[in-house]
Amino acid sequence: MQPDGRLQSTTPVPDDLESPRAKLVYLYVAASDGVTMEQLCDDLDIKKGTGLSITGTLRERGYLERTDSGFELA
């Protein structure tokens, strides 16, 4: 935590992610030890279709992997 109370992320966000939601999903998965689609949608308050679209894009770009238990960073 920084002196002003803000958290400092040690996970860099890929430069080619422009969508704020894609960045949020990326950082959420990075902060988790694997996450299911249900957890992702519930915790980020997004619809399943939106979650599937974002995770699909992140997988296509090589940032996420789908595992038996959900998603994790590639």
Tab-separated table of C-alpha atoms in Angstrom:
chain	number	residue	atom	x	y	z
A	1	MET	CA	0.000	0.000	0.000
A	2	GLN	CA	1.233	3.452	-0.841
A	3	PRO	CA	1.505	6.192	1.819
A	4	ASP	CA	-1.727	7.797	0.561
A	5	GLY	CA	-3.646	4.526	1.155
A	6	ARG	CA	-3.896	3.457	-2.483
A	7	LEU	CA	-2.985	-0.075	-3.470
A	8	GLN	CA	-0.168	-0.526	-5.937
A	9	SER	CA	-0.554	-3.291	-8.492
A	10	THR	CA	2.443	-5.415	-9.367
A	11	THR	CA	0.634	-6.936	-12.347
A	12	PRO	CA	1.150	-4.899	-15.505
A	13	VAL	CA	-1.864	-4.556	-17.767
A	14	PRO	CA	-1.079	-5.441	-21.395
A	15	ASP	CA	-0.763	-2.329	-23.540
A	16	ASP	CA	-3.148	-3.583	-26.225
A	17	LEU	CA	-6.104	-3.868	-23.827
A	18	GLU	CA	-8.173	-0.754	-24.410
A	19	SER	CA	-11.475	-1.752	-22.836
A	20	PRO	CA	-11.792	-0.835	-19.152
A	21	ARG	CA	-13.816	-4.025	-18.600
A	22	ALA	CA	-11.142	-6.182	-20.238
A	23	LYS	CA	-8.526	-4.570	-18.008
A	24	LEU	CA	-10.729	-5.173	-14.964
A	25	VAL	CA	-11.253	-8.846	-15.852
A	26	TYR	CA	-7.532	-9.292	-16.509
A	27	LEU	CA	-6.588	-7.780	-13.136
A	28	TYR	CA	-9.332	-9.720	-11.337
A	29	VAL	CA	-8.039	-13.020	-12.713
A	30	ALA	CA	-4.469	-11.982	-11.909
A	31	ALA	CA	-5.443	-11.307	-8.286
A	32	SER	CA	-7.247	-14.637	-7.995
A	33	ASP	CA	-5.834	-18.120	-7.899
A	34	GLY	CA	-8.047	-19.182	-10.757
A	35	VAL	CA	-11.628	-18.020	-11.127
A	36	THR	CA	-14.840	-19.491	-12.485
A	37	MET	CA	-17.112	-17.626	-14.866
A	38	GLU	CA	-19.766	-17.502	-12.141
A	39	GLN	CA	-17.345	-15.918	-9.652
A	40	LEU	CA	-16.134	-13.449	-12.244
A	41	CYS	CA	-19.651	-12.372	-13.204
A	42	ASP	CA	-20.916	-12.189	-9.615
A	43	ASP	CA	-17.932	-10.314	-8.207
A	44	LEU	CA	-17.611	-7.858	-11.121
A	45	ASP	CA	-21.373	-7.518	-11.612
A	46	ILE	CA	-21.299	-8.322	-15.312
A	47	LYS	CA	-23.603	-10.495	-17.399
A	48	LYS	CA	-22.443	-13.947	-18.444
A	49	GLY	CA	-22.488	-12.989	-22.128
A	50	THR	CA	-20.202	-10.051	-21.396
A	51	GLY	CA	-17.888	-12.247	-19.347
A	52	LEU	CA	-17.721	-14.845	-22.106
A	53	SER	CA	-16.948	-12.187	-24.703
A	54	ILE	CA	-14.180	-10.602	-22.636
A	55	THR	CA	-12.579	-13.883	-21.568
A	56	GLY	CA	-12.779	-15.085	-25.172
A	57	THR	CA	-10.881	-12.031	-26.367
A	58	LEU	CA	-8.311	-12.390	-23.581
A	59	ARG	CA	-7.836	-16.054	-24.489
A	60	GLU	CA	-7.445	-15.248	-28.211
A	61	ARG	CA	-4.731	-12.741	-27.365
A	62	GLY	CA	-2.952	-15.282	-25.179
A	63	TYR	CA	-3.550	-13.602	-21.817
A	64	LEU	CA	-5.901	-16.167	-20.251
A	65	GLU	CA	-6.113	-19.923	-20.215
A	66	ARG	CA	-9.218	-21.972	-19.588
A	67	THR	CA	-8.634	-24.706	-17.012
A	68	ASP	CA	-10.809	-27.416	-15.509
A	69	SER	CA	-11.618	-25.042	-12.652
A	70	GLY	CA	-12.126	-21.855	-14.666
A	71	PHE	CA	-9.678	-19.220	-15.883
A	72	GLU	CA	-6.147	-18.212	-14.979
A	73	LEU	CA	-3.453	-16.045	-16.501
A	74	ALA	CA	-1.544	-17.657	-19.344
